[in-house]
Amino acid sequence: AGLVAMGLASTAPVGAAGLPGASGSGYTAVTPVRLLDTRTTTPSETLVANSALTLAIPADDFGATAVSLNVTVTNTTASSWLTVYPTGGTKPYVSNLNWIAGQTVAQSVIVPVSQVTGDVGDVSFYNYAGKTDVVVDIAGYFRAGYGDAYVPLSSPQRITDTRAGSGYPNAGATLPAASGLNVQVANEGGVPADATAVIMNVTVTNTTANSWLTVYPYDGAGFGGGVEPTSSNLNWTAGETVANRVLVGLGSSSLTNVSGAVSLYNYAGNADVVVDVAGYFVP
């Protein structure tokens, strides 16, 4: 809505890459792994205006038809948009991320990998205007005839709200800097005990510093579930309220009397976190 108000609607398509087209593709969640950070690549792969870069997806080794990515743009110099699509095909007139100059924006993207000879397994990232760095983390992959099936909930269910007096689990458990929170998901909000992954809407609010949030499977160790992945799901500046869709696997370690939890890690400042689950995957 902000982009429309600023007059970008005439140039910035709004939408998202579709779900994988292969019939019968099941999902396999992985612990988030960083695949690309153009801030650190040599030579530089920072995207300039009207340019694209190609990324080989390692999940293709398993016959993936599509992947679940968290894509972040940062060091942005102009109002622009990013499109994520299978390499070798026609670039679609849709966007996965939209931003104004200076913003850091993250978004969850499900995109098919290329099936074109010479580009099999690749995904491309196109930037419309200005310069931007791109950070890409993989959360899982889809494979025909293999993996777990998705079951949507009839309506989203809130399973955590750290704001004081919220009345939901973890009320009052605001996340301070360099700290985390473990959240039980299985057997909560309509998610069954045998769920392997979930789609959640995660929101941060009452933020006091520029920071980022990582969501990952709980592994039973430490305040944040052990060693946090070098990836992020949400990025914000102090005072912002930011939401993002997160597709995350559930840990096999027990948080209560059943397994199936996730860990949330906040980098800097204080932040309240709200978690609404929209659906789940089962074997």
XYZ file of C-alpha atoms in Angstrom:
283
model
C 0.000 0.000 0.000
C 2.880 2.337 0.762
C 4.335 1.779 -2.683
C 1.021 2.529 -4.360
C 0.696 5.751 -2.395
C 4.153 6.800 -3.531
C 3.283 6.396 -7.207
C 5.142 3.150 -7.849
C 2.061 1.201 -8.870
C 2.610 2.002 -12.539
C 6.016 0.310 -12.574
C 6.048 -2.217 -9.750
C 4.113 -5.436 -10.281
C 2.772 -6.913 -7.085
C 2.460 -10.666 -6.678
C 4.495 -13.756 -5.958
C 5.948 -16.733 -7.751
C 3.427 -19.561 -7.758
C 3.413 -22.915 -6.088
C 5.331 -25.694 -7.847
C 3.627 -26.936 -10.963
C 4.685 -30.565 -10.695
C 1.812 -32.820 -9.661
C 2.240 -34.691 -6.392
C 5.240 -32.733 -5.088
C 5.782 -33.213 -1.351
C 7.734 -30.906 0.942
C 10.914 -31.558 2.930
C 11.959 -28.935 5.480
C 15.635 -28.305 6.252
C 17.423 -26.251 8.868
C 17.805 -22.851 7.166
C 21.053 -22.496 5.218
C 22.443 -19.363 3.553
C 22.970 -19.912 -0.168
C 23.895 -16.402 -1.283
C 24.963 -13.040 0.148
C 26.044 -10.600 -2.546
C 27.621 -8.353 0.093
C 30.436 -10.869 0.471
C 30.825 -12.439 -2.988
C 34.012 -11.856 -4.991
C 33.708 -10.515 -7.605
C 30.705 -8.480 -6.448
C 27.277 -9.779 -7.477
C 25.382 -6.717 -6.229
C 22.458 -6.250 -8.607
C 22.365 -3.039 -10.619
C 19.287 -1.661 -12.387
C 17.593 -3.964 -14.915
C 19.870 -6.886 -14.161
C 19.596 -10.450 -12.912
C 21.784 -13.058 -11.273
C 21.512 -16.843 -11.333
C 21.807 -19.130 -8.325
C 22.321 -22.901 -8.484
C 20.122 -24.566 -5.842
C 21.813 -27.548 -4.135
C 18.410 -29.146 -3.435
C 18.359 -30.023 -7.134
C 20.690 -32.882 -6.212
C 17.580 -34.495 -4.701
C 15.386 -33.955 -7.759
C 13.681 -30.844 -6.377
C 10.883 -29.318 -8.433
C 10.661 -26.149 -6.319
C 12.246 -24.574 -3.258
C 11.168 -22.510 -0.264
C 13.479 -19.518 0.116
C 13.699 -16.497 2.355
C 14.934 -13.631 0.191
C 16.226 -10.352 1.626
C 17.237 -7.147 -0.161
C 19.512 -4.620 1.550
C 21.745 -1.654 0.684
C 18.985 -0.522 -1.659
C 19.605 2.751 -3.522
C 16.250 3.321 -5.280
C 12.589 2.373 -5.068
C 12.416 -0.947 -6.880
C 11.199 -4.532 -6.924
C 12.688 -8.029 -7.187
C 11.351 -10.957 -9.190
C 12.372 -14.567 -8.427
C 11.790 -17.112 -11.208
C 13.151 -20.324 -12.823
C 16.283 -19.607 -14.862
C 15.976 -19.972 -18.628
C 12.275 -19.193 -18.748
C 10.470 -15.953 -19.507
C 10.828 -13.476 -16.664
C 7.291 -13.043 -15.243
C 5.822 -9.584 -14.709
C 5.311 -10.141 -10.998
C 7.278 -9.143 -7.918
C 8.273 -10.993 -4.778
C 9.682 -7.993 -2.894
C 8.958 -4.256 -3.175
C 10.897 -1.485 -1.418
C 11.835 2.174 -1.275
C 15.414 3.440 -1.255
C 17.276 2.562 1.929
C 14.916 -0.185 3.079
C 15.922 -3.728 4.025
C 13.037 -6.067 3.189
C 12.640 -9.857 3.542
C 10.030 -12.161 2.058
C 9.289 -15.872 1.920
C 9.289 -17.180 -1.661
C 8.237 -20.559 -3.067
C 9.608 -20.840 -6.596
C 10.021 -23.683 -9.111
C 13.602 -24.484 -10.108
C 14.542 -24.448 -13.789
C 13.929 -27.530 -15.901
C 15.626 -25.995 -18.964
C 18.651 -27.903 -20.288
C 21.823 -26.202 -19.112
C 19.993 -24.385 -16.317
C 18.380 -27.325 -14.488
C 17.958 -26.544 -10.796
C 18.736 -22.836 -11.151
C 16.750 -19.818 -9.935
C 17.153 -16.211 -11.137
C 16.733 -12.902 -9.288
C 15.882 -9.733 -11.263
C 16.174 -6.170 -9.933
C 14.248 -3.358 -11.605
C 15.967 -0.113 -10.491
C 18.955 1.158 -8.536
C 21.379 -1.159 -6.795
C 20.620 -3.822 -4.221
C 22.354 -6.639 -2.412
C 20.459 -9.927 -2.191
C 20.595 -12.491 0.616
C 19.051 -15.932 0.014
C 18.357 -18.634 2.637
C 16.794 -22.013 1.826
C 14.172 -23.466 4.192
C 13.160 -26.601 2.270
C 12.324 -28.134 -1.098
C 9.533 -29.852 -2.996
C 10.049 -33.168 -4.805
C 7.605 -35.082 -6.975
C 6.241 -38.179 -5.231
C 8.336 -37.605 -2.119
C 8.133 -35.596 1.087
C 5.267 -34.367 3.241
C 1.739 -33.210 2.376
C 0.353 -29.770 3.208
C -2.834 -29.366 5.243
C -4.252 -25.828 5.588
C -6.079 -24.788 8.739
C -9.607 -23.483 8.252
C -8.413 -20.190 9.779
C -5.056 -19.012 11.193
C -4.496 -19.782 14.859
C -2.423 -17.637 17.231
C 0.018 -19.748 19.225
C 2.319 -17.059 20.677
C 2.079 -13.353 21.540
C 4.821 -12.033 23.797
C 3.092 -8.723 24.516
C 2.236 -8.397 28.195
C -1.354 -9.383 28.936
C -1.958 -10.798 25.449
C -3.667 -13.883 26.850
C -1.714 -16.148 24.491
C 1.220 -18.489 25.173
C 4.486 -16.692 26.074
C 2.687 -13.474 27.092
C 5.212 -11.134 28.702
C 8.223 -12.948 27.207
C 9.511 -9.991 25.157
C 12.756 -10.943 23.406
C 15.792 -8.886 24.512
C 18.964 -8.515 22.447
C 20.913 -11.660 21.528
C 18.215 -13.843 23.013
C 15.632 -16.331 21.904
C 12.361 -18.037 22.650
C 11.304 -21.628 22.096
C 7.694 -22.045 20.935
C 5.696 -25.268 21.064
C 3.850 -25.813 17.767
C 2.775 -29.466 17.591
C -0.496 -30.028 19.508
C -1.105 -26.275 19.462
C -3.548 -24.288 17.335
C -4.831 -27.348 15.497
C -1.368 -28.624 14.496
C -1.162 -32.405 15.101
C 1.607 -34.181 16.994
C 3.023 -35.773 13.816
C 3.449 -32.481 11.916
C 6.899 -32.088 10.364
C 6.731 -28.413 9.311
C 4.376 -25.427 9.424
C 3.532 -22.257 7.561
C 3.326 -19.378 10.020
C 2.856 -15.642 9.898
C 5.455 -14.126 12.229
C 5.192 -10.486 13.304
C 7.599 -8.340 15.334
C 6.377 -5.202 17.075
C 7.465 -2.820 19.874
C 10.961 -2.973 18.363
C 13.642 -0.797 19.980
C 16.635 -1.251 17.635
C 17.554 -2.209 14.093
C 17.585 -5.992 14.158
C 16.563 -9.283 12.589
C 14.739 -12.462 13.626
C 15.632 -16.052 12.763
C 13.065 -18.879 12.961
C 14.355 -22.456 12.915
C 13.622 -25.987 14.227
C 14.113 -26.396 17.985
C 16.924 -28.893 18.627
C 16.731 -29.111 22.397
C 19.772 -27.041 23.360
C 20.161 -23.541 24.767
C 17.727 -20.640 24.982
C 17.344 -20.491 21.230
C 17.635 -24.183 20.470
C 21.415 -24.381 20.097
C 23.463 -22.772 17.334
C 21.333 -20.278 15.413
C 21.467 -20.531 11.597
C 23.194 -17.684 9.764
C 19.918 -16.653 8.157
C 17.050 -14.270 8.847
C 13.287 -14.318 8.324
C 12.448 -10.726 9.299
C 14.517 -7.527 9.209
C 13.466 -4.157 10.679
C 14.510 -0.734 11.875
C 13.739 0.571 15.364
C 10.049 1.277 15.856
C 8.833 -0.765 12.891
C 6.182 -3.486 13.002
C 7.058 -6.102 10.364
C 5.416 -9.393 9.362
C 6.544 -12.219 7.087
C 5.380 -15.677 6.114
C 7.711 -18.379 7.427
C 7.850 -21.998 6.286
C 9.838 -23.853 8.940
C 10.483 -27.430 9.991
C 9.597 -28.598 13.500
C 12.384 -29.865 15.737
C 12.493 -33.483 16.872
C 13.473 -32.583 20.458
C 10.808 -32.295 23.149
C 9.970 -28.889 24.585
C 6.983 -30.050 26.639
C 5.731 -33.624 26.595
C 5.799 -33.809 22.794
C 8.321 -32.890 20.113
C 7.603 -30.322 17.431
C 8.793 -26.842 18.397
C 10.577 -23.900 16.792
C 13.112 -21.410 18.104
C 13.040 -17.648 17.584
C 16.251 -15.600 17.857
C 16.399 -11.793 18.071
C 19.695 -10.076 17.292
C 19.451 -6.594 18.842
C 17.195 -4.453 21.022
C 13.849 -5.612 22.374
C 11.045 -7.028 20.257
C 7.646 -8.574 20.868
C 6.785 -11.493 18.607
C 3.374 -12.704 17.440
C 3.062 -16.134 15.779
C -0.013 -17.292 13.835
C 0.014 -20.741 12.251
C -1.805 -21.123 8.916
C -1.161 -24.758 8.022
C 1.104 -27.745 8.506
C 2.823 -30.623 6.738
C 2.426 -34.293 7.693
C 4.159 -37.444 6.387
